[in-house]
Amino acid sequence: MLLIAISCSDKENRKKYVLVIHGGAGTIERASMTPEKEIAYKQVLEEAVQVGYQAIQAGKSAVDAVEATVHVMENSPLFNAGKGAVFTHEGRNELDAAIMDGRNLMAGAIAGVTRVRNPISAARAVMEKSEHVLLSGSGADSFAEQAGLEMVDPSYFYTKDRWDGLQRALELDSVEAAQERKNHQASSLNAQMIDRKFGTVGCVALDNKGDLAAGTSTGGMTNKKFGRIGDAPIIGAGTYANNESVAVSCTGWGEFYLRNVVAYDLAALMSYKSLTVQEAAARVLKKVETAGGNGGLIALDKHGNMTMSFNTTGMYRAAITDDGKVEVYIYEDE
Ligand code: ASP
């Protein structure tokens, strides 16, 4: 698989990025995208980075910027986070999210919530209003409610596209696939997973004080079963931020990101081996790929160097520099 990385760190003419987002990596090809859909995605991506940029310009913290930015994508039905999340095998929406503050390594996460309108805010509440890092299931929903967050009926998260996606996945979820999974073979199940359009959202930000933060929010993977939790809410796997190195948000086949502790590994490569953000991202994504996984990530270091890297055919992504210049991309060849 080809590794795509769009980044900027040239000493001359160096741009300083302050906020970078992704809206999921996967099989995203021009041929299967309508012009209207492409415009719709780009509009939400642009709006999201603008909202975060305004927060930073107003002197707010990187954590504030990440939360506000992720809200825009969670509220859009286009992405697999908040409204528009994928369905579990049982036809429910179970949402995962995490946020991390690079100033002090404080972190909060929730997994398998079904009633919080904006899961990223529930993750932030866990970070700021509890002594815990990760809450799950109905307990996490109750906590969010007690923290005063907006709660919704689970039907709020429904979209027809995602429901149809579940029906297709259920058709493929045959006895043979289960057998192949058991045998760990490169199987039709793998083909299904590799072809999945993921759609998770994430944001990394660098504020005026030089503080970093990262956040990720997702519905996980279509047809997930047994209360499956992916990498997004696991600190160090899908989400990580440390002022001393980098802020990272991942998207992709979560099991591989969990096993490879991708976000923390990237930060460790920068801290212990002095790799640049681009070198570290390439290294960790290579591991994911070698193991048979796919996906992407965004990472932003304390100097404003960033990378938007992926080994799929596309990743919804955007970035903004300190002078307010926005870049929005979808496919690998741009
Ligand atoms: N990483 C997410 C998960 O495995 C899925 C995604 O990024 O789209 O739950």
Coordinates of C-alpha atoms and ligand atoms in Angstrom, one line a residue:
M1 CA 0.0 0.0 0.0
L2 CA 1.1 3.5 -0.7
L3 CA 1.9 5.8 2.2
I4 CA 0.6 9.3 1.7
A5 CA 1.9 12.0 3.8
I6 CA 1.2 15.7 3.4
S7 CA 3.3 17.7 5.7
C8 CA 5.3 20.8 6.1
S9 CA 8.5 21.4 8.0
D10 CA 11.0 23.0 5.6
K11 CA 13.0 25.4 7.5
E12 CA 12.7 28.0 4.8
N13 CA 9.3 29.3 4.2
R14 CA 8.1 27.1 7.0
K15 CA 4.4 27.3 7.7
K16 CA 3.2 27.1 11.3
Y17 CA 0.1 24.9 11.6
V18 CA -2.2 25.5 14.5
L19 CA -5.0 23.1 13.9
V20 CA -5.3 19.9 11.9
I21 CA -8.3 17.6 11.5
H22 CA -9.3 14.3 9.9
G23 CA -12.7 13.0 9.1
G24 CA -11.7 9.4 8.6
A25 CA -9.5 7.4 6.3
G26 CA -10.6 4.6 3.9
T27 CA -11.6 3.7 0.4
I28 CA -12.4 7.2 -0.8
E29 CA -12.1 7.6 -4.5
R30 CA -13.1 10.3 -6.9
A31 CA -14.9 7.8 -9.1
S32 CA -17.4 7.0 -6.4
M33 CA -17.9 10.5 -5.2
T34 CA -20.5 12.9 -6.6
P35 CA -19.4 16.6 -7.0
E36 CA -22.2 17.6 -4.5
K37 CA -20.9 15.2 -1.9
E38 CA -17.4 16.3 -2.3
I39 CA -18.4 19.9 -1.8
A40 CA -20.5 19.0 1.2
Y41 CA -17.5 17.2 2.8
K42 CA -15.2 20.1 2.1
Q43 CA -17.6 22.6 3.5
V44 CA -17.9 20.8 6.8
L45 CA -14.1 20.3 7.0
E46 CA -13.5 24.0 6.3
E47 CA -16.1 25.1 8.8
A48 CA -14.6 22.8 11.4
V49 CA -11.1 24.2 11.1
Q50 CA -12.4 27.7 11.0
V51 CA -14.3 27.2 14.3
G52 CA -11.2 25.8 15.9
Y53 CA -9.0 28.6 14.5
Q54 CA -11.4 31.3 15.9
A55 CA -11.2 29.7 19.3
I56 CA -7.4 29.8 19.2
Q57 CA -7.4 33.4 17.9
A58 CA -9.7 34.4 20.7
G59 CA -7.1 33.1 23.2
K60 CA -8.8 29.9 24.1
S61 CA -6.9 26.8 25.0
A62 CA -6.0 24.0 22.6
V63 CA -8.5 21.8 24.5
D64 CA -11.3 24.3 23.8
A65 CA -10.3 24.5 20.2
V66 CA -10.3 20.7 19.8
E67 CA -13.7 20.3 21.5
A68 CA -15.3 23.1 19.4
T69 CA -13.9 21.7 16.2
V70 CA -15.0 18.1 16.8
H71 CA -18.5 19.3 17.6
V72 CA -18.8 20.6 14.0
M73 CA -18.0 17.1 12.6
E74 CA -20.0 15.3 15.3
N75 CA -23.1 17.4 14.4
S76 CA -22.7 16.6 10.7
P77 CA -24.3 13.4 9.4
L78 CA -21.5 13.0 6.9
F79 CA -19.0 11.6 9.5
N80 CA -18.9 8.5 11.6
A81 CA -19.1 10.4 14.9
G82 CA -22.1 11.8 16.8
K83 CA -25.0 12.1 14.3
G84 CA -24.2 9.8 11.4
A85 CA -22.3 7.2 13.5
V86 CA -22.2 3.6 12.1
F87 CA -24.4 0.9 13.6
T88 CA -23.5 -2.0 15.7
H89 CA -24.5 -5.6 14.8
E90 CA -27.6 -5.1 16.9
G91 CA -28.5 -1.9 15.1
R92 CA -27.5 0.5 17.8
N93 CA -25.1 3.5 17.8
E94 CA -22.4 3.1 20.4
L95 CA -20.0 6.0 20.5
D96 CA -16.4 6.3 21.6
A97 CA -14.4 9.5 22.2
A98 CA -11.2 10.8 23.9
I99 CA -9.5 14.1 24.6
M100 CA -6.1 14.8 26.0
D101 CA -4.5 17.9 27.3
G102 CA -0.8 18.2 26.4
R103 CA -0.1 20.6 29.2
N104 CA -0.4 18.1 32.0
L105 CA -1.2 14.7 30.4
M106 CA -4.8 14.9 31.7
A107 CA -7.1 12.8 29.6
G108 CA -10.7 11.8 29.5
A109 CA -12.6 9.2 27.4
I110 CA -15.9 7.5 27.0
A111 CA -16.8 4.2 25.2
G112 CA -20.1 2.8 24.1
V113 CA -22.3 5.7 25.0
T114 CA -25.7 5.9 23.3
R115 CA -27.3 9.1 24.5
V116 CA -24.8 11.9 24.7
R117 CA -25.2 14.3 21.8
N118 CA -21.5 15.2 21.6
P119 CA -19.3 12.4 22.9
I120 CA -16.2 14.6 22.8
S121 CA -17.7 16.8 25.5
A122 CA -18.5 13.7 27.6
A123 CA -14.8 12.8 27.3
R124 CA -13.8 16.3 28.3
A125 CA -16.2 16.1 31.3
V126 CA -14.5 12.8 32.4
M127 CA -11.1 14.6 32.2
E128 CA -12.2 17.6 34.1
K129 CA -15.0 16.5 36.4
S130 CA -14.0 13.0 37.5
E131 CA -11.0 11.3 38.9
H132 CA -11.1 8.8 36.1
V133 CA -9.8 8.5 32.6
L134 CA -12.2 6.2 30.8
L135 CA -15.9 5.5 31.5
S136 CA -18.1 3.1 29.5
G137 CA -21.6 2.2 28.6
S138 CA -24.7 3.3 30.5
G139 CA -22.5 4.5 33.4
A140 CA -20.8 6.9 31.1
D141 CA -24.1 8.2 29.8
S142 CA -25.3 8.7 33.3
F143 CA -22.1 10.6 34.2
A144 CA -22.5 12.8 31.1
E145 CA -26.1 13.6 32.1
Q146 CA -25.1 14.5 35.6
A147 CA -22.3 16.7 34.2
G148 CA -25.1 18.7 32.5
L149 CA -24.4 17.6 28.9
E150 CA -27.1 17.6 26.2
M151 CA -28.6 14.1 26.1
V152 CA -30.7 12.8 23.1
D153 CA -32.9 9.9 22.2
P154 CA -30.6 7.2 20.5
S155 CA -32.7 7.7 17.3
Y156 CA -31.0 11.1 17.0
F157 CA -27.9 9.3 15.6
Y158 CA -29.7 7.5 12.8
T159 CA -28.9 8.1 9.2
K160 CA -30.2 6.0 6.3
D161 CA -26.7 5.7 4.7
R162 CA -25.2 4.1 7.8
W163 CA -28.3 1.9 8.3
D164 CA -27.9 0.7 4.7
G165 CA -24.2 0.1 5.4
L166 CA -25.1 -2.2 8.3
Q167 CA -27.5 -4.2 6.1
R168 CA -24.7 -4.7 3.6
A169 CA -22.3 -5.8 6.3
L170 CA -24.9 -8.2 7.8
E171 CA -25.3 -9.9 4.4
L172 CA -21.5 -10.4 4.3
D173 CA -21.4 -11.5 7.9
S174 CA -21.8 -15.2 7.0
V175 CA -20.8 -18.4 8.7
E176 CA -17.8 -18.6 6.3
A177 CA -16.5 -15.2 7.4
A178 CA -16.7 -16.3 11.0
Q179 CA -14.8 -19.5 10.1
E180 CA -12.1 -17.5 8.3
R181 CA -11.7 -15.1 11.1
K182 CA -11.2 -18.0 13.4
N183 CA -8.5 -19.3 11.1
H184 CA -6.8 -15.9 10.9
Q185 CA -6.8 -16.1 7.1
A186 CA -6.6 -13.3 4.7
S187 CA -10.3 -13.6 4.1
S188 CA -13.4 -12.0 2.7
L189 CA -13.8 -10.6 6.2
N190 CA -10.4 -8.8 5.7
A191 CA -11.6 -7.5 2.3
Q192 CA -14.7 -6.2 4.0
M193 CA -12.8 -4.4 6.7
I194 CA -10.2 -3.0 4.3
D195 CA -12.9 -1.6 2.1
R196 CA -14.8 0.0 5.0
K197 CA -15.1 3.8 4.8
F198 CA -14.2 4.6 8.3
G199 CA -15.3 8.3 8.9
T200 CA -14.0 8.8 12.4
V201 CA -13.2 12.4 13.3
G202 CA -10.2 13.9 15.0
C203 CA -8.5 17.2 15.8
V204 CA -5.1 18.3 17.0
A205 CA -4.4 21.9 18.0
L206 CA -1.6 24.2 19.1
D207 CA -2.8 27.3 21.0
N208 CA -1.2 30.7 21.5
K209 CA 0.5 29.6 24.7
G210 CA 2.2 26.7 22.8
D211 CA 0.0 24.1 24.4
L212 CA -1.1 21.0 22.5
A213 CA -4.3 19.0 22.7
A214 CA -5.8 16.0 20.7
G215 CA -9.3 14.6 20.4
T216 CA -11.0 11.8 18.5
S217 CA -14.7 10.8 18.2
T218 CA -16.2 7.8 16.5
G219 CA -19.1 5.4 16.1
G220 CA -16.4 2.7 15.7
M221 CA -16.8 0.1 12.9
T222 CA -20.0 -1.0 11.2
N223 CA -21.4 -4.3 12.5
K224 CA -19.2 -4.2 15.6
K225 CA -20.3 -6.8 18.2
F226 CA -20.1 -7.7 21.8
G227 CA -19.5 -4.2 23.0
R228 CA -16.4 -3.8 20.9
I229 CA -14.3 -0.8 21.6
G230 CA -11.7 0.5 19.1
D231 CA -8.6 2.6 19.5
A232 CA -10.2 6.1 19.5
P233 CA -11.0 6.3 23.2
I234 CA -7.8 4.5 24.3
I235 CA -5.2 7.0 25.4
G236 CA -2.0 6.2 23.6
A237 CA -3.6 4.1 20.9
G238 CA -5.9 6.4 18.9
T239 CA -5.4 9.7 20.9
Y240 CA -2.5 11.3 22.6
A241 CA -1.1 14.7 23.4
N242 CA 2.0 15.8 25.2
N243 CA 3.4 19.4 25.1
E244 CA 6.9 17.9 25.1
S245 CA 6.4 16.2 21.7
V246 CA 3.2 16.0 19.7
A247 CA -0.6 15.7 19.6
V248 CA -2.0 12.8 17.6
S249 CA -5.4 11.5 16.5
C250 CA -5.8 8.3 14.5
T251 CA -8.4 6.8 12.3
G252 CA -8.5 3.3 10.8
W253 CA -8.9 -0.3 11.6
G254 CA -8.8 0.1 15.4
E255 CA -7.5 -3.3 16.4
F256 CA -4.2 -2.6 14.6
Y257 CA -3.9 0.8 16.2
L258 CA -4.5 -0.7 19.6
R259 CA -1.9 -3.5 19.2
N260 CA 0.7 -1.0 17.9
V261 CA -0.1 1.7 20.5
V262 CA 0.1 4.0 17.5
A263 CA -0.4 7.5 19.0
Y264 CA 2.0 7.0 21.9
D265 CA 4.5 5.2 19.7
L266 CA 4.6 8.2 17.4
A267 CA 5.2 10.5 20.4
A268 CA 7.9 8.2 21.8
L269 CA 9.8 8.1 18.5
M270 CA 9.9 11.9 18.6
S271 CA 11.0 12.1 22.2
Y272 CA 13.4 9.2 22.4
K273 CA 14.8 9.1 18.9
S274 CA 14.4 12.7 17.9
L275 CA 12.5 11.8 14.7
T276 CA 10.5 14.5 13.0
V277 CA 6.7 14.3 13.2
Q278 CA 6.7 13.1 9.5
E279 CA 9.3 10.4 10.1
A280 CA 7.6 9.2 13.2
A281 CA 4.2 9.0 11.5
A282 CA 5.7 7.1 8.5
R283 CA 7.3 4.6 10.9
V284 CA 4.2 3.8 12.9
L285 CA 2.0 3.6 9.9
K286 CA 4.4 1.2 8.3
K287 CA 4.0 -1.0 11.4
V288 CA 0.2 -0.9 11.1
E289 CA 0.5 -1.8 7.4
T290 CA 2.9 -4.6 7.9
A291 CA 0.6 -6.1 10.5
G292 CA -2.2 -6.0 7.9
G293 CA -4.1 -2.9 9.1
N294 CA -4.9 0.3 7.3
G295 CA -5.9 3.9 8.1
G296 CA -4.3 7.2 8.9
L297 CA -3.5 9.8 11.4
I298 CA -2.9 13.5 12.0
A299 CA -0.1 14.8 14.2
L300 CA 1.0 18.3 15.1
D301 CA 4.2 19.1 17.1
K302 CA 4.9 21.9 19.5
H303 CA 6.6 23.9 16.7
G304 CA 3.6 23.8 14.4
N305 CA 5.0 21.0 12.1
M306 CA 2.3 18.6 11.1
T307 CA 1.5 15.5 9.1
M308 CA -1.7 14.1 7.6
S309 CA -0.6 10.5 6.8
F310 CA -2.6 7.5 5.6
N311 CA -2.2 4.3 3.7
T312 CA -5.7 4.1 2.2
T313 CA -6.9 5.8 -1.0
G314 CA -8.2 8.8 0.9
M315 CA -8.6 10.6 4.2
Y316 CA -10.9 13.5 4.7
R317 CA -8.6 16.1 6.2
A318 CA -7.9 19.8 6.6
A319 CA -5.4 22.1 8.3
I320 CA -5.0 25.8 9.1
T321 CA -1.9 27.8 9.6
D322 CA -1.4 30.7 12.1
D323 CA -2.1 33.2 9.3
G324 CA -5.6 31.6 8.7
K325 CA -4.8 29.8 5.5
V326 CA -6.9 26.7 5.1
E327 CA -6.0 23.5 3.2
V328 CA -8.7 20.9 2.6
Y329 CA -8.0 17.5 1.0
I330 CA -9.8 14.2 0.4
Y331 CA -7.9 11.9 -2.0
E332 CA -4.4 10.6 -2.0
D333 CA -3.3 12.4 -5.1
E334 CA -3.6 16.0 -3.9
Ligands
ASP1 N1 -10.5 3.7 14.5 C1 -11.9 3.5 14.6 C2 -12.3 2.2 15.3 O1 -11.6 1.3 15.1 C3 -12.6 3.5 13.3 C4 -12.2 4.7 12.4 O2 -11.2 5.3 12.6 O3 -13.0 5.0 11.5 O4 -13.2 2.2 16.1

